[in-house]
CSV table of C-alpha atoms in Angstrom, one decimal:
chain,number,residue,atom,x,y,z
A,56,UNK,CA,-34.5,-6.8,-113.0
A,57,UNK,CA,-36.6,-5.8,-110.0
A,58,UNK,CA,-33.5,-4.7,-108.0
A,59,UNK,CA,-33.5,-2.2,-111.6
A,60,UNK,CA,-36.8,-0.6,-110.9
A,61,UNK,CA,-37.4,2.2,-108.2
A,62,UNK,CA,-41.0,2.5,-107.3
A,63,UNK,CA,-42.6,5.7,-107.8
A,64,UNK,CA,-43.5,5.9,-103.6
A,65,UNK,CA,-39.5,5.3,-103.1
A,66,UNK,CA,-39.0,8.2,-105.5
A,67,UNK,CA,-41.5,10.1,-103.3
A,68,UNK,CA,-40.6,9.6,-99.7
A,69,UNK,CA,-36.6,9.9,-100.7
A,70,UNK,CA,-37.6,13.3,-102.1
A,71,UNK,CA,-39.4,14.3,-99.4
A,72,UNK,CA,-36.8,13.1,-96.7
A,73,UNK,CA,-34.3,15.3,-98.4
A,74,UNK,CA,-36.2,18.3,-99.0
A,75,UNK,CA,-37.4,18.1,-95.3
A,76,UNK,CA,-33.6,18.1,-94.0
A,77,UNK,CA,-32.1,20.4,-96.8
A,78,UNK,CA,-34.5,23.1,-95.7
A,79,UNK,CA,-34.2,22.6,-92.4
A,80,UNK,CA,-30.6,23.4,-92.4
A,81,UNK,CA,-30.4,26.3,-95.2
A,82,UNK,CA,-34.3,28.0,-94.5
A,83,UNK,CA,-32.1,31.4,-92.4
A,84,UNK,CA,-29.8,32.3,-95.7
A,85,UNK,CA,-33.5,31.7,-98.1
A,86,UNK,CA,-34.6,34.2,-95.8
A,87,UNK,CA,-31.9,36.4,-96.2
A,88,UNK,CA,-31.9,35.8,-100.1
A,89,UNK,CA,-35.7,37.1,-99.9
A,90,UNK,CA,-34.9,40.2,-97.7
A,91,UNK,CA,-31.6,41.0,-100.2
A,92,UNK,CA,-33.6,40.7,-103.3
A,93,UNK,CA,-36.3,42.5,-102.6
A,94,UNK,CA,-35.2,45.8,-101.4
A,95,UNK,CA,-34.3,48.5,-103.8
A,96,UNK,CA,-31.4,51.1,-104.2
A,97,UNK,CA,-33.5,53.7,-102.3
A,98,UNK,CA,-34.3,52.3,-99.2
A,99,UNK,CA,-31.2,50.2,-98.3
A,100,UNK,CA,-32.3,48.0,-94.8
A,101,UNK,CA,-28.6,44.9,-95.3
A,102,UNK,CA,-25.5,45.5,-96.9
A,103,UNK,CA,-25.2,41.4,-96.8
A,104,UNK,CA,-26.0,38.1,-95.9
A,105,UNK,CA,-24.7,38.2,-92.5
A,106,UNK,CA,-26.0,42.1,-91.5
A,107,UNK,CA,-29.6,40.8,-92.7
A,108,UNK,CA,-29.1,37.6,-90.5
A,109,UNK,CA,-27.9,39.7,-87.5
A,110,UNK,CA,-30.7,42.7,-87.5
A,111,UNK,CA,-33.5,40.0,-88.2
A,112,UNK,CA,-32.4,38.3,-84.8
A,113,UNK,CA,-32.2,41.4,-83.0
A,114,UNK,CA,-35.8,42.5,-84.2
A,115,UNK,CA,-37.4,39.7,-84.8
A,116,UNK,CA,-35.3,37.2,-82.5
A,117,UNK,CA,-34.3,33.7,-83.4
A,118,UNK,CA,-37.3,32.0,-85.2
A,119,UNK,CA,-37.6,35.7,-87.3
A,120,UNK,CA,-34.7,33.5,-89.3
A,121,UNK,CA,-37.4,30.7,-89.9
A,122,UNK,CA,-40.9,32.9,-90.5
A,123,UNK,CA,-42.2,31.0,-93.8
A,124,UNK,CA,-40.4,27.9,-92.5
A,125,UNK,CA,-43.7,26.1,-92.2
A,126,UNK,CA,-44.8,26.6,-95.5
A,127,UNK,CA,-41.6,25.1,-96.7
A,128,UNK,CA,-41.6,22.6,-94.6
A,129,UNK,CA,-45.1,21.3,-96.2
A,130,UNK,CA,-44.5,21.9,-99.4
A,131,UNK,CA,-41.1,20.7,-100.1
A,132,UNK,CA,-41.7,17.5,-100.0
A,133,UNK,CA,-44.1,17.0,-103.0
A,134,UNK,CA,-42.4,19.6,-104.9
A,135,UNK,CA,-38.6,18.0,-104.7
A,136,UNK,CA,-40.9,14.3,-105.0
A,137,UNK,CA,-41.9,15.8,-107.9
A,138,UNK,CA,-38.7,17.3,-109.1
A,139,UNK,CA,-36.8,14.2,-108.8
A,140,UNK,CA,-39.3,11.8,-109.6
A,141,UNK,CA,-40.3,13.4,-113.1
A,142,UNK,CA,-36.4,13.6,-113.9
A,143,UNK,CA,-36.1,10.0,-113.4
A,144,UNK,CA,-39.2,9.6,-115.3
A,145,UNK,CA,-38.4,11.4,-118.6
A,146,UNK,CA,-34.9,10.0,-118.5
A,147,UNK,CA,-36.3,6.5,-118.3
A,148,UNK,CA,-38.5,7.4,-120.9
A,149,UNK,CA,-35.7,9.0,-123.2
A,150,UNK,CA,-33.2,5.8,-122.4
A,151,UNK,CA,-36.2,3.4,-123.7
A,152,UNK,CA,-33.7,2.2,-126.7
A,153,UNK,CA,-31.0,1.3,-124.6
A,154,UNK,CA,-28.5,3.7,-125.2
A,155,UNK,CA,-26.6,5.8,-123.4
A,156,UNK,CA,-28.5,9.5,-123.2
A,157,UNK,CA,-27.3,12.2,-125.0
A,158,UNK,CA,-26.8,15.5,-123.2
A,159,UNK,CA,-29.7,17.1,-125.2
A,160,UNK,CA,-31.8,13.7,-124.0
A,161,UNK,CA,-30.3,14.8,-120.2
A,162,UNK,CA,-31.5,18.6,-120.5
A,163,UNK,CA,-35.1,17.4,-122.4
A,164,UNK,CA,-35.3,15.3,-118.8
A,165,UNK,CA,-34.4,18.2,-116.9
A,166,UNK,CA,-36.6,20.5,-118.7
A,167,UNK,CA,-39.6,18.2,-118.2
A,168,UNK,CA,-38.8,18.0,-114.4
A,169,UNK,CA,-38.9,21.6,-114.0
A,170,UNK,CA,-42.2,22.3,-115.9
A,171,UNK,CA,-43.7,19.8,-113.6
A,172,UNK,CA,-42.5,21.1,-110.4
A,173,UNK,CA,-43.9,24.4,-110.7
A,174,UNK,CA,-47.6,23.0,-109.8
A,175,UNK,CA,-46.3,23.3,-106.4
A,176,UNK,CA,-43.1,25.5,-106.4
A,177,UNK,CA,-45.4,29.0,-107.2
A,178,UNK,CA,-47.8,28.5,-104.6
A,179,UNK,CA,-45.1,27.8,-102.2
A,180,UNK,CA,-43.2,30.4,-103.1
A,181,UNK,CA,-46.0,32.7,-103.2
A,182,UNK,CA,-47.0,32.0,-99.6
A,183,UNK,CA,-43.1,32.2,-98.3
A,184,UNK,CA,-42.0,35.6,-100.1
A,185,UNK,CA,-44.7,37.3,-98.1
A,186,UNK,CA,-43.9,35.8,-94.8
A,187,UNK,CA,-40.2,36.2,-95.2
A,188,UNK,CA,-40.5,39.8,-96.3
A,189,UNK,CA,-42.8,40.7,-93.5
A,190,UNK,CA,-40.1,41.8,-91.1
A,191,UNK,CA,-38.5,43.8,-93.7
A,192,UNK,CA,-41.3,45.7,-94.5
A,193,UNK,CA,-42.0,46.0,-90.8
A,194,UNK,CA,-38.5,47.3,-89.9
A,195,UNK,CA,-38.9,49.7,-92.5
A,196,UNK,CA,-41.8,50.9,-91.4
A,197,UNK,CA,-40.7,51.5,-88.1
A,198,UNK,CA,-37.5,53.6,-89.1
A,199,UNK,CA,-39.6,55.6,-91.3
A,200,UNK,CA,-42.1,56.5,-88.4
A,201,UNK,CA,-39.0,57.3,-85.9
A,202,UNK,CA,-37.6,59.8,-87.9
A,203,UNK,CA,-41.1,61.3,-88.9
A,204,UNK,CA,-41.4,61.6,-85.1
A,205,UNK,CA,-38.0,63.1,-85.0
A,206,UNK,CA,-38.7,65.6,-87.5
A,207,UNK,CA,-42.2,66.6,-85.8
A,208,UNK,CA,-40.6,67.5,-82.3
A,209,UNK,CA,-40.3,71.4,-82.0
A,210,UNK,CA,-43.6,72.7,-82.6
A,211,UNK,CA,-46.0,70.2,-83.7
A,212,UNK,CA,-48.1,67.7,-81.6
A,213,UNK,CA,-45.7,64.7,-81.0
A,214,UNK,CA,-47.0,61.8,-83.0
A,215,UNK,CA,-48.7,58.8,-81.9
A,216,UNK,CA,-46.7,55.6,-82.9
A,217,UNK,CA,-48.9,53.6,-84.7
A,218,UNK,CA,-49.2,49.8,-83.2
A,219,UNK,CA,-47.3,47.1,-85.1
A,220,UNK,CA,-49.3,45.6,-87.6
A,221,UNK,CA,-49.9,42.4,-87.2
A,222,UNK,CA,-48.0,39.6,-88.8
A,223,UNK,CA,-50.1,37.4,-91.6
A,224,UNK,CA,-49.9,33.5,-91.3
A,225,UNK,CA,-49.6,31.3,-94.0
A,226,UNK,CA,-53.5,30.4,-93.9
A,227,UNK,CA,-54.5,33.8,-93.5
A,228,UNK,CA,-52.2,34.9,-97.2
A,229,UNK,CA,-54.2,31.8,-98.6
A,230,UNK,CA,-57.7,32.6,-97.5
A,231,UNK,CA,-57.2,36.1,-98.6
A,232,UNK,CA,-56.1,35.0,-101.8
A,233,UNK,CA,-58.9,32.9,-103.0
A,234,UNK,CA,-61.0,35.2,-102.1
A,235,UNK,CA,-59.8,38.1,-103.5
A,236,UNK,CA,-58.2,36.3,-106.8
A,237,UNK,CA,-59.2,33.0,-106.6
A,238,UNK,CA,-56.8,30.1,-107.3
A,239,UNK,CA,-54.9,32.2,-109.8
A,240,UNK,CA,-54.3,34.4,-106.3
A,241,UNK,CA,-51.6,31.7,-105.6
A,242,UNK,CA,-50.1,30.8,-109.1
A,243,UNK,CA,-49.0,34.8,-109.5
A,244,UNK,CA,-45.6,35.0,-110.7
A,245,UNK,CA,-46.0,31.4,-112.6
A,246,UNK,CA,-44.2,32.7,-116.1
A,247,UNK,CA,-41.4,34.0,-113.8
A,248,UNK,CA,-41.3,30.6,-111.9
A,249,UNK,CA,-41.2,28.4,-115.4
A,250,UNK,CA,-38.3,30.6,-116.6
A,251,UNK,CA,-36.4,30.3,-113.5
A,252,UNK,CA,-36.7,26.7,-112.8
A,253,UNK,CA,-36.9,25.0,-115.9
A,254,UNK,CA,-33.5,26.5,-117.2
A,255,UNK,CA,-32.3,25.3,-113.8
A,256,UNK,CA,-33.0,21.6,-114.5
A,257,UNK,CA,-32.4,22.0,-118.0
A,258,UNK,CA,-28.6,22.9,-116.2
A,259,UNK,CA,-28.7,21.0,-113.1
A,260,UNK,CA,-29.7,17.7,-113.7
A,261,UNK,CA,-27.0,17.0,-117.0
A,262,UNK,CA,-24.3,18.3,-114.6
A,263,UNK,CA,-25.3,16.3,-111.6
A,264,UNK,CA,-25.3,13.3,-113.7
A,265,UNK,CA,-22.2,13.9,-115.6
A,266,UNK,CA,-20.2,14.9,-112.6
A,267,UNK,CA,-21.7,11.9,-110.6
A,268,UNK,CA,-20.6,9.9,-113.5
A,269,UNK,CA,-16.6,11.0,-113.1
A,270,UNK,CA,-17.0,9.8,-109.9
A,271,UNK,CA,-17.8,6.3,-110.5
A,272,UNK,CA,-15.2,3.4,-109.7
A,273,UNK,CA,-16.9,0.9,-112.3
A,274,UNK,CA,-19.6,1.4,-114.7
A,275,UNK,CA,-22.4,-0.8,-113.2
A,276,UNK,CA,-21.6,1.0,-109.6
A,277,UNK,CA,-23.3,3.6,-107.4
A,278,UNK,CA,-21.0,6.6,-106.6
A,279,UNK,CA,-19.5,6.7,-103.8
A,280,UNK,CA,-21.7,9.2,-101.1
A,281,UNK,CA,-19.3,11.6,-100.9
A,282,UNK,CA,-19.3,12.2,-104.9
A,283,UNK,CA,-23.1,12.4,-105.3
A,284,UNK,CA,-23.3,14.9,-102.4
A,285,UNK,CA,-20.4,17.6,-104.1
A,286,UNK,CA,-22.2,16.6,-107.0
A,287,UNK,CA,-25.0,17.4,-106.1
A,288,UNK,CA,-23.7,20.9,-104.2
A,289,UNK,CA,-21.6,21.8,-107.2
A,290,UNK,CA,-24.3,21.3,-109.8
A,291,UNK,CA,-26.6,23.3,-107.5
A,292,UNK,CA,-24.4,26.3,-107.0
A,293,UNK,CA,-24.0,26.5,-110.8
A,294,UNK,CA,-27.5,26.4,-112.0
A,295,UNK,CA,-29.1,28.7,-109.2
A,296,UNK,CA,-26.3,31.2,-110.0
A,297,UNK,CA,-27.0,31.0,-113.5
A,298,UNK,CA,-30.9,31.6,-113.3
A,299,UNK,CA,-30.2,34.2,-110.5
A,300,UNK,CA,-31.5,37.0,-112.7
A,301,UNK,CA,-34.9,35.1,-113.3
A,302,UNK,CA,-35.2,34.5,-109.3
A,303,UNK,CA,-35.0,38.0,-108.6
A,304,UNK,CA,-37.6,38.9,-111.0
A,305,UNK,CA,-39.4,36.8,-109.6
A,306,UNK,CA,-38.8,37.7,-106.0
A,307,UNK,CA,-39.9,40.9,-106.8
A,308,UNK,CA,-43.1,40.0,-108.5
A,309,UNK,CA,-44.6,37.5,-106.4
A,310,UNK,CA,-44.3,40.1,-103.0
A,311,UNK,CA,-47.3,41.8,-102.3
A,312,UNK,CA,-46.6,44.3,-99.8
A,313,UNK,CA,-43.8,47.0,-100.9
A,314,UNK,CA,-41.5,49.3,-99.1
A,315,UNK,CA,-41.8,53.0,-99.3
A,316,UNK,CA,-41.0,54.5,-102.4
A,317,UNK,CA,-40.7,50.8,-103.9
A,318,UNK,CA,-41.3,50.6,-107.4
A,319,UNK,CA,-44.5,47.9,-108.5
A,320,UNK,CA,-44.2,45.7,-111.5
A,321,UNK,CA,-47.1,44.6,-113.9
A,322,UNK,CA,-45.0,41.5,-115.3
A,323,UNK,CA,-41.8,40.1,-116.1
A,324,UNK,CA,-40.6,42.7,-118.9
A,325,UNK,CA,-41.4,45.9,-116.9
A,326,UNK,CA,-39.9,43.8,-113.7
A,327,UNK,CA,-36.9,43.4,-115.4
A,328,UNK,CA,-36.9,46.6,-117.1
A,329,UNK,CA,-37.0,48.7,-114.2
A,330,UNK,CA,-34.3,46.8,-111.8
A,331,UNK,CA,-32.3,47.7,-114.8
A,332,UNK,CA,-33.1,51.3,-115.2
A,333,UNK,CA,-33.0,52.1,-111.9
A,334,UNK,CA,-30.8,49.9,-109.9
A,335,UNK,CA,-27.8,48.3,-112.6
A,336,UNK,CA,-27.1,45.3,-114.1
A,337,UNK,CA,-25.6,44.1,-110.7
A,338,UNK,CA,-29.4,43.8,-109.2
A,339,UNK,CA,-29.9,40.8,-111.1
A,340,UNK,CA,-27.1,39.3,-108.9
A,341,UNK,CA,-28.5,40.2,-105.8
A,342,UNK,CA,-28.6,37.1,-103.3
A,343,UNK,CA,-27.1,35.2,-105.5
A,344,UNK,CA,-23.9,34.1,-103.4
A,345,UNK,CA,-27.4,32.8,-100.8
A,346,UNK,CA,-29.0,31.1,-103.2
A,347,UNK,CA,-25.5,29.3,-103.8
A,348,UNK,CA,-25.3,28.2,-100.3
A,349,UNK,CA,-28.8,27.5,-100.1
A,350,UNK,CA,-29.3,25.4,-103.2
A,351,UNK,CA,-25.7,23.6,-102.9
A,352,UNK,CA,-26.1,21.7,-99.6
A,353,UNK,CA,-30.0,21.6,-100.8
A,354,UNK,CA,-29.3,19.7,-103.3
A,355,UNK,CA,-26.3,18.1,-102.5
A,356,UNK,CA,-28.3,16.3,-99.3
A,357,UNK,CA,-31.0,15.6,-101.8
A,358,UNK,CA,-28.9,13.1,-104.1
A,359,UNK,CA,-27.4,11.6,-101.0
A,360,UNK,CA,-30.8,10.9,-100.1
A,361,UNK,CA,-31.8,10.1,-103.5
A,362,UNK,CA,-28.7,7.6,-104.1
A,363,UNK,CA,-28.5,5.8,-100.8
A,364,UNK,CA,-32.4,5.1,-101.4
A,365,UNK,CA,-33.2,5.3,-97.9
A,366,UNK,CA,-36.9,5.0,-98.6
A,367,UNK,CA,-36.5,1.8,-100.7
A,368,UNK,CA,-34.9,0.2,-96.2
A,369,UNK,CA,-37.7,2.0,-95.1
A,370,UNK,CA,-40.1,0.5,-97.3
A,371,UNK,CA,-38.3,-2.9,-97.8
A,372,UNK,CA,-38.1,-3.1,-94.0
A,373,UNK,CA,-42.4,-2.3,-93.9
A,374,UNK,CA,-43.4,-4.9,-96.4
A,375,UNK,CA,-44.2,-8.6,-95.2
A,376,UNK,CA,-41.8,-11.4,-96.8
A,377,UNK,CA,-44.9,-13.7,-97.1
A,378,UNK,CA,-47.2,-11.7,-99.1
């Protein structure tokens, strides 16, 4: 019976260790995702995933590939905790009878995991957008003023580049936030977080467990590692392809600072109904292939982590015997 029960600090830490590597591995094509999203038909900076990757190292040099990283980094691990430990929750809740769940039971689980994740997701998000788009803006900028400079030459007084502005840090966004907006500051964009990430769970977390499920050589087994990790990768790449459309609204919403000629949004409906008026139905797929290859190993290292319960050694090898 107690070899049945995973306590909620194992749920925690085995969240946190996978969010902690997951990011660390996939935080350049987030970046990338950020940069893709967020600029519009007129002022066309990438033409991919890899062009974004290579000008960002040339401008902004290696570690331009992680700016936000930080932010991440601390905040990942109570919002996958969270993610994972509410699923587990409301499925143990929803299995109280003994029965096998249903697949509305699974996506009611899923659904509650995503609500509750968001507490920490928006914030998070909030803080990285900015810091991830910084150099885009930047770059932009800087094209903009050498060809104004261009143009002046022949005539006019040559123009005086303006210095670089400087680069905000994640404490500074924060400060300014709460003072200018208070907590609320932080939680812009939360209606466009909800719809993103709750239909993700609602998808992920009945394919994860069905798929893991195929993979299983006896019923009162574990999968094997190697099934819960393309589970896990599989599932991933589905649902954040599937809620694409939702993350690019979202993208756009939550990023403060816009390019030239960039249109500005005053919430999710005039969001959406611009990109479509003005840049196609194919904007809503924008990034989409990086948030596959971000969320699929993501995720996929998450239910390793999850399924091996490394936390439950960790914490097994920490308690005393005698007690």
């Amino acid at each position: 019976m107690a070899d049945k029960q995973i306590s909620l600090p194992a749920k925690l830490i085995n969240g946190g260790i996978a969010g902690l590597i997951g990011v660390t591995c996939v935080f350049p094509i987030d970046l990338a995702k950020t940069r893709l999203q967020n600029q519009q038909n007129g002022q066309r900076m990438y033409t991919s995933m890899s062009d974004c990757l290579i000008k960002t190292i040339r401008s902004e040099g290696y570690f331009g590939m992680y700016r936000g990283a930080a932010v991440n980094l601390t905040l990942v691990t109570p919002e996958k905790a969270i993610k994972l430990a509410a699923n587990d929750f409301f499925r143990h809740q929803l299995s109280k009878d003994g029965q096998k769940l249903t697949l509305l039971k699974e996506m009611l689980a899923g659904c509650g995991a995503g609500t509750c994740q968001v507490i920490v997701t928006t914030p998070m998000e909030m803080l990285k957008i900015q810091l991830q788009d910084a150099g885009r803006i930047a770059a932009q900028r800087k094209i903009l003023a050498a060809q104004g400079q261009l143009s002046a030459q022949g005539g006019a007084q040559p123009s005086v580049e303006a210095p670089p502005a400087p680069r905000p840090t994640a404490t500074q966004l924060t400060r300014d936030l709460l003072r200018s907006r208070g907590v609320a500051g932080l939680y812009k964009g939360l209606g466009a977080t909800l719809l993103r990430d709750v239909p993700f769970s609602v998808v992920y977390f009945p394919l994860f467990a069905n798929l893991n499920q195929l993979g299983r050589p006896a019923s009162e087994e574990k999968s094997p590692f190697y099934v819960s990790f393309l589970a896990g990768c599989v599932a991933g790449s589905a649902a954040a392809v599937a809620v694409n459309p939702c993350d690019v609204v979202k993208t756009r919403l939550q990023s403060l600072q816009r390019g030239v000629n960039e249109d500005t949004y005053s919430g999710f409906l005039d969001c959406a109904r611009k990109i479509l008026r003005h840049e196609g139905p194919s904007a809503f797929l924008k990034g989409a292939y990086c948030r596959a290859l971000v969320i699929a190993p993501l995720f996929g290292i998450a239910q390793v982590v999850y399924f091996l319960g490394i936390a439950e050694s960790l914490l097994g090898l920490l308690q005393d015997p005698q007690a």
